[in-house]
Amino acid sequence: AQSVTQPDIHITVSEGASLELRCNYSYGATPYLFWYVQSPGQGLQLLLKYFSGDTLVQGIKGFEAEFKRSQSSFNLRKPSVHWSDAAEYFCAVGARGYFGNEKLTFGTGTRLTIIP
Amino acid sequence: DVKVTQSSRYLVKRTGEKVFLECVQDMDHENMFWYRQDPGLGLRLIYFSYDVKMKEKGDIPEGYSVSREKKERFSLILESASTNQTSMYLCASTAREETQYFGPGTRLLVL
């Protein structure tokens, strides 16, 4: 079975600073990988996804992530954070199979706080 | 834009009540999902459905059942609500091999 680890429960970053959120996964084959963001009281919004091809993936809101097979990682980055980026971020891995990527396993999330 | 709606944003129920959470999607997606979200545990899959009247157990199905009579609607049922089912419930839908789209969530409090 697949699993996802987000080792940082809470990260605080100054506005304008760079950001990297860590995600490690466990899966026997090449996975589908996702990053979602959740603002307080809201559902999840997809930031970006990796299915195949280029291992550096660009997403919305200036985010990017890099798939590193050798490290089983899919870290999320942003060069300069904005106060509106304060939210909770979830990494997820999808199992390939008859149902494709439909079954996702989520990490426990990283809460991002932005300070002025 | 894909739209996934959930019938209630907030719900307060009493222990032992039967609770229905409704989810509707407007994109003709085959697959629909129910998750619960708890602090420190992330999202955990309760049930999913890959077609009308078809369902599969997720990781934590105990205490829950589901119904999918129409393609656009997926209901989560708590047969006899308990306090440990107090949580945020999120519905999602997807076409095959595509991204999951989430509803806004229902925050359920069981007293």
PDB file of N, CA, C and O in Angstrom, chain A residues 1 10 12 19 24 27 32-34 37 40 47 50 52 60 69 74 77 107 112:
ATOM      1  N   ALA A   1       0.844  -1.196   0.000  1.00  0.00           N
ATOM      2  CA  ALA A   1       0.000   0.000   0.000  1.00  0.00           C
ATOM      3  C   ALA A   1       0.875   1.240   0.000  1.00  0.00           C
ATOM      4  O   ALA A   1       1.976   1.237   0.550  1.00  0.00           O
ATOM      5  N   HIS A  10       4.180  22.235  10.875  1.00  0.00           N
ATOM      6  CA  HIS A  10       3.923  23.676  10.820  1.00  0.00           C
ATOM      7  C   HIS A  10       5.212  24.370  10.391  1.00  0.00           C
ATOM      8  O   HIS A  10       6.286  24.080  10.934  1.00  0.00           O
ATOM      9  N   THR A  12       6.750  28.387   9.466  1.00  0.00           N
ATOM     10  CA  THR A  12       6.533  29.840   9.473  1.00  0.00           C
ATOM     11  C   THR A  12       7.583  30.477   8.579  1.00  0.00           C
ATOM     12  O   THR A  12       8.777  30.198   8.721  1.00  0.00           O
ATOM     13  N   LEU A  19      10.114  29.307  -0.145  1.00  0.00           N
ATOM     14  CA  LEU A  19       9.412  28.252   0.600  1.00  0.00           C
ATOM     15  C   LEU A  19       9.719  26.902  -0.011  1.00  0.00           C
ATOM     16  O   LEU A  19       9.769  26.758  -1.244  1.00  0.00           O
ATOM     17  N   ASN A  24       7.499  13.019   1.123  1.00  0.00           N
ATOM     18  CA  ASN A  24       8.096  11.743   0.731  1.00  0.00           C
ATOM     19  C   ASN A  24       6.993  10.711   0.607  1.00  0.00           C
ATOM     20  O   ASN A  24       6.053  10.696   1.398  1.00  0.00           O
ATOM     21  N   TYR A  27       5.726   3.935  -2.643  1.00  0.00           N
ATOM     22  CA  TYR A  27       4.859   3.289  -3.636  1.00  0.00           C
ATOM     23  C   TYR A  27       5.741   2.421  -4.506  1.00  0.00           C
ATOM     24  O   TYR A  27       6.862   2.786  -4.834  1.00  0.00           O
ATOM     25  N   TYR A  32       1.263   8.598  -9.312  1.00  0.00           N
ATOM     26  CA  TYR A  32       0.708   9.913  -9.561  1.00  0.00           C
ATOM     27  C   TYR A  32       0.916  10.724  -8.282  1.00  0.00           C
ATOM     28  O   TYR A  32       0.682  10.225  -7.194  1.00  0.00           O
ATOM     29  N   LEU A  33       1.348  11.974  -8.391  1.00  0.00           N
ATOM     30  CA  LEU A  33       1.628  12.793  -7.218  1.00  0.00           C
ATOM     31  C   LEU A  33       0.912  14.131  -7.333  1.00  0.00           C
ATOM     32  O   LEU A  33       0.825  14.699  -8.425  1.00  0.00           O
ATOM     33  N   PHE A  34       0.456  14.613  -6.216  1.00  0.00           N
ATOM     34  CA  PHE A  34      -0.357  15.831  -6.192  1.00  0.00           C
ATOM     35  C   PHE A  34       0.032  16.694  -4.997  1.00  0.00           C
ATOM     36  O   PHE A  34       0.431  16.193  -3.959  1.00  0.00           O
ATOM     37  N   VAL A  37      -3.986  22.563  -1.752  1.00  0.00           N
ATOM     38  CA  VAL A  37      -3.960  23.594  -0.723  1.00  0.00           C
ATOM     39  C   VAL A  37      -5.371  23.767  -0.173  1.00  0.00           C
ATOM     40  O   VAL A  37      -6.363  23.654  -0.908  1.00  0.00           O
ATOM     41  N   PRO A  40      -8.528  28.120   5.268  1.00  0.00           N
ATOM     42  CA  PRO A  40      -9.376  27.833   6.439  1.00  0.00           C
ATOM     43  C   PRO A  40     -10.854  27.716   6.079  1.00  0.00           C
ATOM     44  O   PRO A  40     -11.414  28.590   5.412  1.00  0.00           O
ATOM     45  N   LEU A  47      -3.034  22.353  -6.577  1.00  0.00           N
ATOM     46  CA  LEU A  47      -1.953  23.265  -6.963  1.00  0.00           C
ATOM     47  C   LEU A  47      -1.223  22.755  -8.195  1.00  0.00           C
ATOM     48  O   LEU A  47      -0.938  23.517  -9.117  1.00  0.00           O
ATOM     49  N   TYR A  50       1.791  15.555 -10.862  1.00  0.00           N
ATOM     50  CA  TYR A  50       2.762  14.864 -11.708  1.00  0.00           C
ATOM     51  C   TYR A  50       2.171  13.514 -12.095  1.00  0.00           C
ATOM     52  O   TYR A  50       1.817  12.699 -11.234  1.00  0.00           O
ATOM     53  N   SER A  52       3.573  11.994 -15.433  1.00  0.00           N
ATOM     54  CA  SER A  52       4.714  11.427 -16.141  1.00  0.00           C
ATOM     55  C   SER A  52       5.444  12.568 -16.825  1.00  0.00           C
ATOM     56  O   SER A  52       5.001  13.716 -16.790  1.00  0.00           O
ATOM     57  N   ILE A  60      -0.323  26.321 -10.180  1.00  0.00           N
ATOM     58  CA  ILE A  60      -0.957  27.632 -10.064  1.00  0.00           C
ATOM     59  C   ILE A  60      -0.319  28.435  -8.937  1.00  0.00           C
ATOM     60  O   ILE A  60       0.411  27.876  -8.110  1.00  0.00           O
ATOM     61  N   ARG A  69      12.739  10.555  -8.163  1.00  0.00           N
ATOM     62  CA  ARG A  69      12.490   9.127  -7.941  1.00  0.00           C
ATOM     63  C   ARG A  69      13.499   8.536  -6.964  1.00  0.00           C
ATOM     64  O   ARG A  69      13.131   7.761  -6.094  1.00  0.00           O
ATOM     65  N   PHE A  74       8.691  14.597  -3.504  1.00  0.00           N
ATOM     66  CA  PHE A  74       7.929  15.490  -4.393  1.00  0.00           C
ATOM     67  C   PHE A  74       7.733  16.785  -3.618  1.00  0.00           C
ATOM     68  O   PHE A  74       6.650  17.111  -3.174  1.00  0.00           O
ATOM     69  N   ARG A  77       7.717  24.009  -3.940  1.00  0.00           N
ATOM     70  CA  ARG A  77       8.544  25.210  -3.767  1.00  0.00           C
ATOM     71  C   ARG A  77       7.827  26.433  -4.311  1.00  0.00           C
ATOM     72  O   ARG A  77       6.989  26.363  -5.203  1.00  0.00           O
ATOM     73  N   GLY A 107      -0.989  12.873   2.779  1.00  0.00           N
ATOM     74  CA  GLY A 107      -0.170  13.120   3.948  1.00  0.00           C
ATOM     75  C   GLY A 107      -0.990  13.837   5.006  1.00  0.00           C
ATOM     76  O   GLY A 107      -2.146  14.203   4.788  1.00  0.00           O
ATOM     77  N   LEU A 112       1.068  26.331   6.894  1.00  0.00           N
ATOM     78  CA  LEU A 112       2.005  27.411   6.568  1.00  0.00           C
ATOM     79  C   LEU A 112       1.501  28.718   7.156  1.00  0.00           C
ATOM     80  O   LEU A 112       0.368  29.141   6.878  1.00  0.00           O
TER      81      LEU A 112
END
